Coordinates of C-alpha atoms and ligand atoms in Angstrom, one line a residue:
M1 CA 2.7 -28.8 93.4
E2 CA -0.4 -28.3 91.0
N3 CA 0.2 -27.9 87.5
L4 CA 0.1 -24.2 86.6
D5 CA -1.3 -22.9 83.1
W6 CA 1.8 -20.5 82.7
S7 CA 0.2 -18.5 80.2
N8 CA -3.0 -18.0 82.2
L9 CA -2.3 -16.5 85.2
S10 CA -3.9 -14.0 86.7
F11 CA -3.3 -11.1 89.3
N12 CA -4.4 -13.6 92.2
A13 CA -3.1 -14.3 96.1
R14 CA -2.0 -18.3 95.6
H15 CA -0.3 -20.0 98.2
T16 CA 2.9 -21.5 97.2
K17 CA 5.2 -23.4 99.2
A18 CA 6.8 -21.2 101.7
V19 CA 6.5 -17.5 103.6
V20 CA 9.3 -16.0 105.6
K21 CA 8.9 -14.2 108.6
S22 CA 10.5 -12.3 111.5
V23 CA 9.5 -10.7 114.2
Y24 CA 10.9 -7.3 116.4
R25 CA 10.5 -7.5 119.9
D26 CA 12.4 -6.5 122.6
G27 CA 14.4 -4.1 120.2
R28 CA 15.5 -7.2 117.8
W29 CA 14.2 -8.8 114.9
S30 CA 14.4 -12.8 115.0
A31 CA 16.0 -14.9 112.5
P32 CA 13.7 -15.3 109.4
E33 CA 11.7 -18.5 109.6
V34 CA 10.6 -20.4 106.7
S35 CA 7.2 -21.8 106.8
D36 CA 4.4 -23.3 104.8
D37 CA 2.0 -22.1 107.3
F38 CA 0.4 -19.1 105.1
N39 CA -2.0 -18.2 108.7
L40 CA -0.7 -15.9 111.5
H41 CA -2.0 -16.2 115.1
L42 CA -2.0 -12.8 116.1
D43 CA -3.6 -11.0 119.3
I44 CA -7.1 -9.2 118.4
F45 CA -5.9 -6.1 119.8
A46 CA -3.0 -5.8 117.6
G47 CA -2.7 -2.4 116.0
V48 CA -2.8 -3.7 112.3
F49 CA -6.7 -4.5 112.4
H50 CA -7.7 -1.3 114.5
Y51 CA -5.4 1.3 113.0
S52 CA -4.2 -0.2 110.1
N53 CA -0.5 -0.3 111.5
S54 CA 0.8 -1.7 108.3
C55 CA 2.7 -0.7 105.2
F56 CA 3.9 -3.1 102.1
E57 CA 5.7 -3.7 99.2
G58 CA 5.4 -5.0 95.6
L59 CA 8.1 -6.3 93.7
K60 CA 8.6 -9.1 90.7
A61 CA 11.4 -12.0 90.2
F62 CA 11.6 -13.0 86.6
R63 CA 12.9 -16.2 84.9
G64 CA 15.5 -14.5 82.1
A65 CA 16.1 -15.9 78.5
D66 CA 19.2 -17.2 80.0
G67 CA 17.8 -19.0 82.6
K68 CA 19.0 -16.8 85.8
V69 CA 16.6 -15.4 88.2
R70 CA 16.5 -11.8 88.3
I71 CA 14.8 -9.6 90.9
F72 CA 13.9 -6.2 89.8
R73 CA 15.7 -3.3 91.9
P74 CA 14.8 -4.3 95.6
D75 CA 17.1 -2.0 97.1
E76 CA 14.6 0.6 96.0
N77 CA 11.3 -1.4 97.6
A78 CA 13.7 -1.9 100.8
K79 CA 14.2 1.9 101.0
R80 CA 10.6 2.7 99.9
M81 CA 9.4 0.1 102.9
A82 CA 11.5 1.8 105.2
S83 CA 10.2 5.3 104.5
S84 CA 6.5 4.1 105.5
G85 CA 7.6 2.3 108.5
A86 CA 9.6 5.2 109.7
Y87 CA 6.4 7.0 109.4
L88 CA 4.5 4.5 111.1
D89 CA 7.0 4.9 113.8
M90 CA 7.3 1.1 113.7
A91 CA 10.6 -0.9 113.3
Y92 CA 11.4 -1.9 109.5
P93 CA 13.9 -4.2 108.1
S94 CA 17.2 -2.8 107.3
E95 CA 17.8 -3.0 103.2
E96 CA 20.0 -6.4 103.6
M97 CA 17.3 -7.7 105.5
F98 CA 14.7 -7.0 103.3
I99 CA 16.7 -7.9 100.4
D100 CA 17.6 -11.4 102.0
M101 CA 14.1 -12.2 103.0
C102 CA 13.0 -11.6 99.2
V103 CA 15.8 -13.6 97.9
T104 CA 14.7 -16.4 100.2
C105 CA 11.4 -16.3 99.6
V106 CA 12.2 -16.6 95.9
K107 CA 14.7 -19.2 96.5
E108 CA 12.1 -21.5 98.4
N109 CA 9.3 -20.7 96.1
I110 CA 11.4 -21.3 93.0
D111 CA 9.0 -23.8 91.4
Y112 CA 6.1 -20.9 91.2
L113 CA 8.6 -19.1 89.3
P114 CA 7.1 -18.7 85.5
P115 CA 9.5 -19.8 82.8
Y116 CA 10.8 -17.8 80.4
G117 CA 8.6 -16.6 77.4
F118 CA 4.7 -16.7 79.0
G119 CA 5.2 -12.7 80.2
A120 CA 4.7 -14.1 83.6
S121 CA 6.7 -13.6 86.6
L122 CA 6.6 -14.2 90.5
Y123 CA 5.2 -11.4 92.5
I124 CA 6.9 -10.9 95.8
R125 CA 4.9 -8.9 98.7
P126 CA 6.6 -8.1 101.7
V127 CA 4.6 -6.9 104.6
L128 CA 4.7 -4.9 107.9
I129 CA 2.4 -5.3 110.7
G130 CA 2.1 -3.9 113.8
C131 CA 1.1 -7.2 116.2
N132 CA 1.3 -6.1 120.1
P133 CA -1.8 -5.7 121.9
Q134 CA -3.2 -1.9 122.2
L135 CA -6.0 0.0 122.5
G136 CA -5.1 3.7 122.2
V137 CA -4.0 4.9 118.9
Q138 CA -0.2 4.4 119.2
S139 CA 2.2 3.5 117.1
S140 CA 3.3 -0.7 117.5
K141 CA 6.0 -1.6 119.4
E142 CA 6.1 -5.3 118.4
V143 CA 6.0 -5.8 114.3
I144 CA 5.7 -9.0 112.2
F145 CA 7.7 -8.8 108.8
M146 CA 7.0 -11.2 106.0
V147 CA 7.6 -12.0 102.4
M148 CA 5.0 -13.8 100.6
C149 CA 5.0 -14.4 96.8
S150 CA 2.5 -15.4 93.8
P151 CA 3.1 -16.4 90.3
V152 CA 1.1 -13.6 88.0
G153 CA 0.5 -12.9 84.5
L154 CA 1.2 -9.4 82.7
Y155 CA -2.0 -8.8 81.8
S156 CA -0.7 -8.6 78.3
T157 CA -2.2 -10.1 75.1
S158 CA -0.6 -11.7 72.3
K159 CA -1.2 -8.2 70.2
G160 CA 0.9 -6.7 73.0
L161 CA -0.4 -4.1 75.7
T162 CA -4.2 -3.5 75.7
P163 CA -5.2 -0.1 76.2
T164 CA -7.9 0.9 78.5
T165 CA -9.7 3.9 79.7
A166 CA -10.1 6.1 82.9
I167 CA -12.2 8.6 84.8
I168 CA -10.9 11.7 86.7
S169 CA -11.9 11.3 90.1
R170 CA -13.8 15.0 91.3
N171 CA -15.5 13.9 94.5
Y172 CA -13.0 11.4 96.1
D173 CA -9.5 11.8 97.1
R174 CA -6.8 9.3 97.6
A175 CA -4.8 11.1 99.6
A176 CA -4.9 14.8 101.9
P177 CA -2.8 17.3 100.4
N178 CA -0.1 16.8 103.6
G179 CA -1.3 13.4 104.4
T180 CA 0.3 9.8 103.4
G181 CA 0.2 9.4 99.5
R182 CA 3.6 9.3 99.0
F183 CA 4.0 6.2 101.3
K184 CA 2.9 2.9 100.8
L185 CA 0.8 2.3 103.9
S186 CA -1.9 0.0 103.7
A187 CA -4.8 2.4 105.1
N188 CA -4.0 4.6 101.1
Y189 CA -5.7 1.4 99.8
A190 CA -8.6 1.4 102.2
T191 CA -9.6 4.8 101.4
S192 CA -9.5 4.2 97.5
L193 CA -11.6 1.0 97.1
H194 CA -15.0 2.7 97.5
P195 CA -14.4 5.2 94.5
Y196 CA -12.5 2.4 92.8
N197 CA -15.6 0.4 92.6
L198 CA -17.8 3.0 91.5
A199 CA -15.6 3.7 88.8
H200 CA -15.9 0.1 87.8
R201 CA -19.0 -0.3 87.6
L202 CA -19.4 2.7 85.2
G203 CA -17.0 0.5 83.0
Y204 CA -13.7 2.3 83.4
G205 CA -10.6 0.3 84.2
E206 CA -8.6 3.2 85.9
L207 CA -9.4 6.3 87.9
L208 CA -7.3 8.9 88.1
Y209 CA -6.8 10.9 91.0
L210 CA -6.4 15.0 91.1
D211 CA -4.3 16.6 93.7
S212 CA -6.8 16.9 96.7
A213 CA -5.9 20.6 97.5
T214 CA -7.2 22.2 94.4
K215 CA -8.5 19.7 92.1
T216 CA -6.6 21.1 89.4
K217 CA -3.5 19.1 88.7
I218 CA -3.1 15.3 88.1
D219 CA -1.6 12.9 90.7
E220 CA -1.7 9.4 89.6
F221 CA -3.9 6.6 89.2
G222 CA -5.5 4.3 91.9
S223 CA -2.6 2.1 92.1
S224 CA 0.0 3.3 89.4
N225 CA 1.6 6.5 88.1
F226 CA 0.5 8.5 85.5
M227 CA 3.1 9.3 82.8
A228 CA 2.6 10.9 79.1
I229 CA 4.3 11.5 76.0
K230 CA 4.0 14.9 74.7
G231 CA 6.2 15.3 71.2
D232 CA 9.7 14.6 72.8
R233 CA 9.3 15.0 76.0
Y234 CA 8.2 12.5 79.2
V235 CA 5.8 14.1 81.3
T236 CA 4.9 12.9 85.0
P237 CA 3.8 14.5 87.8
L238 CA 5.3 16.1 90.7
S239 CA 3.2 15.9 93.7
N240 CA 3.7 15.3 97.4
S241 CA 0.9 13.0 97.5
V242 CA 1.9 10.5 94.6
L243 CA 3.6 7.1 95.4
P244 CA 7.2 7.3 94.2
S245 CA 6.9 4.7 91.9
I246 CA 9.8 2.4 90.8
T247 CA 8.6 1.8 87.1
N248 CA 8.3 5.2 86.6
K249 CA 11.8 6.2 88.1
S250 CA 13.1 3.4 85.7
L251 CA 10.9 4.1 82.7
Q252 CA 12.3 8.1 83.1
Q253 CA 15.8 6.9 83.1
I254 CA 15.4 5.0 79.8
A255 CA 13.2 7.4 78.3
T256 CA 16.5 9.9 79.2
D257 CA 18.4 7.1 77.6
F258 CA 16.5 7.3 74.5
G259 CA 16.8 11.2 74.1
L260 CA 13.6 12.4 75.2
T261 CA 13.1 15.2 77.6
V262 CA 12.0 14.2 81.3
E263 CA 9.7 16.7 83.2
K264 CA 8.5 16.1 86.4
R265 CA 6.4 19.0 87.0
P266 CA 2.7 19.8 88.3
I267 CA 0.4 19.1 85.1
P268 CA -3.1 20.9 84.6
V269 CA -5.9 18.6 84.0
E270 CA -6.5 20.8 80.7
E271 CA -3.3 19.8 79.2
L272 CA -4.4 15.9 79.1
A273 CA -5.6 17.6 75.6
E274 CA -2.1 17.9 74.4
F275 CA -0.6 14.3 75.1
D276 CA 0.0 12.1 72.3
E277 CA 0.4 8.9 74.7
V278 CA -1.0 8.3 78.4
N279 CA 0.2 5.4 80.5
A280 CA -0.1 4.2 83.7
C281 CA 2.8 2.5 85.5
G282 CA 3.6 0.5 88.0
T283 CA 5.3 -3.2 88.9
A284 CA 2.3 -5.2 88.5
V285 CA 1.2 -4.3 84.9
V286 CA 4.5 -2.0 83.8
I287 CA 2.6 -0.2 81.5
T288 CA -1.3 0.5 81.0
P289 CA -2.1 2.4 77.7
I290 CA -4.8 4.6 78.5
H291 CA -6.7 5.3 75.4
T292 CA -9.3 7.6 77.0
I293 CA -10.1 9.6 79.6
E294 CA -13.4 11.0 81.0
D295 CA -14.1 13.8 83.6
R296 CA -17.8 14.0 85.6
P297 CA -18.8 15.9 88.0
G298 CA -18.8 12.9 90.5
L299 CA -18.5 9.5 90.1
E300 CA -22.3 9.2 90.6
S301 CA -22.9 11.5 88.0
D302 CA -24.5 10.3 84.4
V303 CA -22.9 13.5 82.9
V304 CA -19.7 13.4 81.1
T305 CA -18.2 17.0 80.7
A306 CA -14.8 16.4 78.8
S307 CA -13.3 13.5 77.0
Y308 CA -9.5 13.3 76.0
H309 CA -8.2 11.0 73.6
F310 CA -4.8 9.3 73.3
G311 CA -3.8 7.2 70.4
S312 CA -5.8 3.8 69.1
P313 CA -8.1 1.9 71.5
D314 CA -6.5 -1.4 70.5
K315 CA -2.8 -0.5 70.4
C316 CA -0.2 1.4 72.6
G317 CA 1.6 4.3 71.6
P318 CA 5.1 3.8 69.7
V319 CA 7.0 5.5 72.1
S320 CA 5.5 3.8 75.3
Q321 CA 5.8 0.5 73.3
K322 CA 9.6 1.0 73.0
L323 CA 9.8 2.1 76.8
Y324 CA 8.1 -1.2 77.6
E325 CA 10.2 -3.6 75.7
R326 CA 13.5 -1.9 77.1
I327 CA 12.2 -2.2 80.7
R328 CA 11.1 -5.8 79.9
G329 CA 14.0 -6.8 78.2
I330 CA 16.3 -5.7 81.0
Q331 CA 14.1 -7.6 83.4
N332 CA 14.6 -10.7 81.1
G333 CA 18.1 -10.7 80.7
T334 CA 17.9 -9.9 77.1
E335 CA 19.1 -6.4 77.2
E336 CA 21.8 -4.9 78.9
D337 CA 21.4 -3.7 82.5
P338 CA 23.6 -0.6 82.6
Y339 CA 22.2 0.6 86.1
G340 CA 22.5 -2.5 87.7
W341 CA 18.9 -2.7 88.4
C342 CA 18.4 -6.4 88.5
L343 CA 19.6 -8.8 91.7
V344 CA 20.5 -11.6 89.4
L345 CA 20.3 -14.9 91.8
Ligands
PLP1 C1 -1.2 4.2 94.2 C2 0.2 3.7 93.7 N1 1.1 4.3 92.9 C3 2.2 3.8 92.1 C4 2.4 2.5 92.4 C5 3.7 1.9 91.2 O1 4.7 1.8 91.8 P1 5.6 0.8 91.8 O2 6.3 1.1 90.2 O3 6.9 0.8 92.5 O4 4.9 -0.5 91.7 C6 1.5 1.9 93.0 C7 2.1 0.5 93.0 O5 3.0 -0.1 93.8 C8 0.9 2.3 94.0 O6 -0.1 1.7 94.5

């Protein structure tokens, strides 16, 4: 194994020791196979290539201060994959199979699990793809479920969480009003690549989508949920096209425990002017503080029509910082885990 610099890991695909795979064929899953082969040999007519018969998950394993390994809420990811797989009308793993294969993947790749103290973790990526040959637009009868992983950094610097900027997406939608935004389908991410690249070229760190039916309410960022602090309230959008984020769900519980009132409701864009702290939240980074959100008529436009500011451009807001520290403490085993979120190996 190569020598890894645990303090300098980025969010990149890295081949570890092993991947775990199972195939669904003739009505049953094969026994999970541990393999060092990171390539698949697939029929070129497989549905995944043509119609994006595919969904995935993302979760993390952490090495705790006590030396134990913790996987954060894998049961929630299993349930979300079940809902994505059911939407695609494909076979999907049971919760037990999903968790077992994640555990096997972590154990097989244990040398790649970053030690405690670097803020790094082992990112686990379960993927479900349709693989039987087909020409018509159909759900897949044969499916591969595979779990791979990669050591990743936490994006935070020694100074703490680094705030970034965002732009509102006025002329590109992530999900249709009654579409697939609440599922973790691969197709959702293909549609978001172009606007995301435009936002990056303009120098913004994040892209904020609105509800595509009326363009008046906040939905979510490209690959993370939106949450804001307004006085003693934790505000996050209620929308049918937002991915139900496990990080957001956990932060809502922690916020409630801290005595904040959680408001899950439609959020009008203009309310941005009233927020004290705004964050993107998700597994990869937990919390990305947003210090500025700008609005333009379109991502190709030079005109900034509104600019909203939250807190300091170089520091996470105090309430968000507290929420962040609690969730990271639970993941690292330095704080009590009252809800049994972590699967301790
Ligand atoms: C579109 C989108 N929203 C939100 C999230 C955050 O979800 P979670 O906290 O479960 O990682 C993700 C990442 O998985 C995402 O891709």
